[in-house]
Each structure stands twice: as C-alpha cells, then as structure tokens.
C-alpha cells in the first residue's frame, strides 16, 4: 500500500523502468537486420561470411531480447504486487534484476558504439525508484512470536 507521495513517485519510476526494459527487449527481438554499428565494428567481411555473421548477430540480439523481456515482465509483476504492498525483498529484487541486467547490457554495448546510455538509464531509474519507494518500518517482517505462560489454578 502506497502511503506517501515519495512512494507513489517511486512506483511510477519503477514502472517506467520496467516498461523501458520491455521496449528495449522488443527492439532486440524484432530488429529486422544487423544494426549498422555492428557492421561498422566488424569491418569488411568475406561475402560468404556476411550471411553467417548476420545470423549469429541476430541470434545473439534475440537471445538477449528474450532474457530482457522476461526480466521486464517479472519486474512489472513484482512492482505492482509485492513492492506496492511494501515488501522490501521485492523492491531489492527489482533493483537487482533491472540494475544488473541493464548495467551489464550498457557496459557490453559501449565498445560497439551502440546506444549504451539507454540501458544505463533504465538501471538508474530502477535503483532510484526502489530507493524512493523505501520500506515501511516493520512491514514485511515477521512479528515476534509471543508466548504466554499460563498456570493452572488449583
């Protein structure tokens, strides 16, 4: 349950991050041809190797797209379920899922002159959103078991 404006902003930012991950994943899954920056990086290829390189490059893009799609959908479910209810473990899971996946994606894209700043911004949004949502004091923790000692009256 959202109890403050800060938490509401955090949830909005987390949802934007997750939807952005999904949008990037769909691009990776649906890209029709090898991106020009990949071809520039590889340079001149033997005509026989061009087709094999294209199949390999598109397969790699689609595999990362499938993984990122799964991460984005999972994070949307976590954000709008357990995170909204205040569970700290879910907030940490979303920040780690998006943060690690997209920071690594950005790091790997940089040398190839790919738009690395997009996935890096998704990772930053996830961490900022998780920090804004915060964890309500005591929520998500198990209550301390209380034991009562009863004595029988004789």
GROMACS .gro file of C-alpha atoms in nm:
model
  154
    1UNK     CA    1   0.000   0.000   0.000
    2UNK     CA    2   0.132   0.340  -0.100
    3UNK     CA    3   0.135   0.580   0.193
    4UNK     CA    4   0.324   0.885   0.065
    5UNK     CA    5   0.385   1.091  -0.245
    6UNK     CA    6   0.750   0.980  -0.243
    7UNK     CA    7   0.643   0.615  -0.259
    8UNK     CA    8   0.399   0.694  -0.541
    9UNK     CA    9   0.676   0.861  -0.742
   10UNK     CA   10   0.898   0.562  -0.673
   11UNK     CA   11   0.634   0.322  -0.806
   12UNK     CA   12   0.585   0.534  -1.118
   13UNK     CA   13   0.962   0.542  -1.180
   14UNK     CA   14   0.990   0.166  -1.126
   15UNK     CA   15   0.706   0.104  -1.373
   16UNK     CA   16   0.873   0.333  -1.629
   17UNK     CA   17   1.199   0.140  -1.584
   18UNK     CA   18   1.028  -0.198  -1.631
   19UNK     CA   19   0.831  -0.084  -1.937
   20UNK     CA   20   1.153   0.062  -2.083
   21UNK     CA   21   1.327  -0.273  -2.034
   22UNK     CA   22   1.039  -0.440  -2.218
   23UNK     CA   23   1.055  -0.185  -2.502
   24UNK     CA   24   1.430  -0.242  -2.540
   25UNK     CA   25   1.375  -0.617  -2.534
   26UNK     CA   26   1.114  -0.592  -2.808
   27UNK     CA   27   1.358  -0.395  -3.022
   28UNK     CA   28   1.619  -0.669  -2.975
   29UNK     CA   29   1.363  -0.936  -3.057
   30UNK     CA   30   1.217  -0.764  -3.363
   31UNK     CA   31   1.516  -0.593  -3.524
   32UNK     CA   32   1.491  -0.691  -3.894
   33UNK     CA   33   1.860  -0.665  -3.987
   34UNK     CA   34   2.203  -0.638  -3.832
   35UNK     CA   35   2.241  -0.288  -3.687
   36UNK     CA   36   2.479  -0.069  -3.889
   37UNK     CA   37   2.708  -0.006  -3.591
   38UNK     CA   38   2.768  -0.382  -3.562
   39UNK     CA   39   2.868  -0.397  -3.928
   40UNK     CA   40   3.100  -0.098  -3.883
   41UNK     CA   41   3.267  -0.268  -3.588
   42UNK     CA   42   3.332  -0.590  -3.779
   43UNK     CA   43   3.454  -0.411  -4.091
   44UNK     CA   44   3.488  -0.577  -4.430
   45UNK     CA   45   3.377  -0.938  -4.438
   46UNK     CA   46   3.419  -1.208  -4.694
   47UNK     CA   47   3.088  -1.224  -4.888
   48UNK     CA   48   3.042  -1.585  -4.779
   49UNK     CA   49   3.077  -1.484  -4.413
   50UNK     CA   50   2.827  -1.195  -4.424
   51UNK     CA   51   2.523  -1.422  -4.409
   52UNK     CA   52   2.671  -1.633  -4.128
   53UNK     CA   53   2.764  -1.320  -3.930
   54UNK     CA   54   2.413  -1.178  -3.976
   55UNK     CA   55   2.252  -1.498  -3.846
   56UNK     CA   56   2.487  -1.508  -3.547
   57UNK     CA   57   2.444  -1.139  -3.461
   58UNK     CA   58   2.065  -1.152  -3.489
   59UNK     CA   59   2.054  -1.471  -3.281
   60UNK     CA   60   2.256  -1.301  -3.006
   61UNK     CA   61   2.033  -0.992  -3.016
   62UNK     CA   62   1.721  -1.207  -2.995
   63UNK     CA   63   1.856  -1.414  -2.709
   64UNK     CA   64   1.933  -1.104  -2.500
   65UNK     CA   65   1.591  -0.968  -2.601
   66UNK     CA   66   1.417  -1.277  -2.469
   67UNK     CA   67   1.603  -1.258  -2.139
   68UNK     CA   68   1.530  -0.887  -2.100
   69UNK     CA   69   1.163  -0.942  -2.185
   70UNK     CA   70   1.139  -1.199  -1.905
   71UNK     CA   71   1.311  -0.959  -1.664
   72UNK     CA   72   1.084  -0.669  -1.761
   73UNK     CA   73   0.761  -0.868  -1.724
   74UNK     CA   74   0.876  -1.020  -1.394
   75UNK     CA   75   0.962  -0.675  -1.261
   76UNK     CA   76   0.621  -0.535  -1.364
   77UNK     CA   77   0.455  -0.815  -1.168
   78UNK     CA   78   0.677  -0.755  -0.866
   79UNK     CA   79   0.633  -0.376  -0.877
   80UNK     CA   80   0.256  -0.388  -0.896
   81UNK     CA   81   0.221  -0.664  -0.639
   82UNK     CA   82   0.468  -0.712  -0.356
   83UNK     CA   83   0.653  -0.380  -0.400
   84UNK     CA   84   0.325  -0.188  -0.393
   85UNK     CA   85   0.236  -0.370  -0.070
   86UNK     CA   86   0.568  -0.263   0.083
   87UNK     CA   87   0.769  -0.584   0.072
   88UNK     CA   88   1.136  -0.497   0.089
   89UNK     CA   89   1.259  -0.820  -0.070
   90UNK     CA   90   1.061  -0.745  -0.389
   91UNK     CA   91   1.195  -0.390  -0.406
   92UNK     CA   92   1.550  -0.523  -0.377
   93UNK     CA   93   1.479  -0.793  -0.637
   94UNK     CA   94   1.353  -0.536  -0.890
   95UNK     CA   95   1.654  -0.309  -0.836
   96UNK     CA   96   1.891  -0.605  -0.875
   97UNK     CA   97   1.716  -0.758  -1.177
   98UNK     CA   98   1.699  -0.439  -1.379
   99UNK     CA   99   2.017  -0.289  -1.237
  100UNK     CA  100   2.244  -0.584  -1.308
  101UNK     CA  101   2.090  -0.680  -1.643
  102UNK     CA  102   2.082  -0.332  -1.790
  103UNK     CA  103   2.412  -0.211  -1.644
  104UNK     CA  104   2.580  -0.516  -1.797
  105UNK     CA  105   2.393  -0.454  -2.123
  106UNK     CA  106   2.519  -0.093  -2.130
  107UNK     CA  107   2.875  -0.200  -2.047
  108UNK     CA  108   2.872  -0.454  -2.331
  109UNK     CA  109   2.716  -0.210  -2.580
  110UNK     CA  110   2.964   0.072  -2.525
  111UNK     CA  111   3.260  -0.068  -2.726
  112UNK     CA  112   3.035  -0.126  -3.029
  113UNK     CA  113   2.911   0.233  -3.049
  114UNK     CA  114   2.561   0.115  -2.959
  115UNK     CA  115   2.327   0.343  -2.763
  116UNK     CA  116   2.457   0.225  -2.423
  117UNK     CA  117   2.304   0.521  -2.241
  118UNK     CA  118   1.950   0.380  -2.279
  119UNK     CA  119   2.002   0.061  -2.075
  120UNK     CA  120   2.217   0.250  -1.825
  121UNK     CA  121   1.931   0.496  -1.772
  122UNK     CA  122   1.691   0.205  -1.713
  123UNK     CA  123   1.924   0.069  -1.444
  124UNK     CA  124   1.950   0.412  -1.279
  125UNK     CA  125   1.571   0.455  -1.288
  126UNK     CA  126   1.523   0.117  -1.118
  127UNK     CA  127   1.765   0.199  -0.836
  128UNK     CA  128   1.620   0.548  -0.784
  129UNK     CA  129   1.262   0.416  -0.793
  130UNK     CA  130   1.342   0.142  -0.542
  131UNK     CA  131   1.507   0.396  -0.313
  132UNK     CA  132   1.205   0.627  -0.330
  133UNK     CA  133   0.958   0.350  -0.257
  134UNK     CA  134   1.154   0.261   0.055
  135UNK     CA  135   1.044   0.006   0.306
  136UNK     CA  136   0.783   0.098   0.560
  137UNK     CA  137   0.909   0.038   0.908
  138UNK     CA  138   0.824  -0.310   1.023
  139UNK     CA  139   0.634  -0.408   0.708
  140UNK     CA  140   0.732  -0.739   0.559
  141UNK     CA  141   0.892  -0.862   0.879
  142UNK     CA  142   0.752  -1.148   1.073
  143UNK     CA  143   0.609  -1.048   1.404
  144UNK     CA  144   0.795  -1.173   1.704
  145UNK     CA  145   0.620  -1.478   1.838
  146UNK     CA  146   0.469  -1.408   2.173
  147UNK     CA  147   0.447  -1.687   2.419
  148UNK     CA  148   0.226  -1.675   2.715
  149UNK     CA  149   0.276  -1.883   3.017
  150UNK     CA  150  -0.043  -1.995   3.182
  151UNK     CA  151  -0.067  -2.151   3.521
  152UNK     CA  152  -0.347  -2.362   3.635
  153UNK     CA  153  -0.528  -2.256   3.942
  154UNK     CA  154  -0.571  -2.535   4.192
   0.00000   0.00000   0.00000
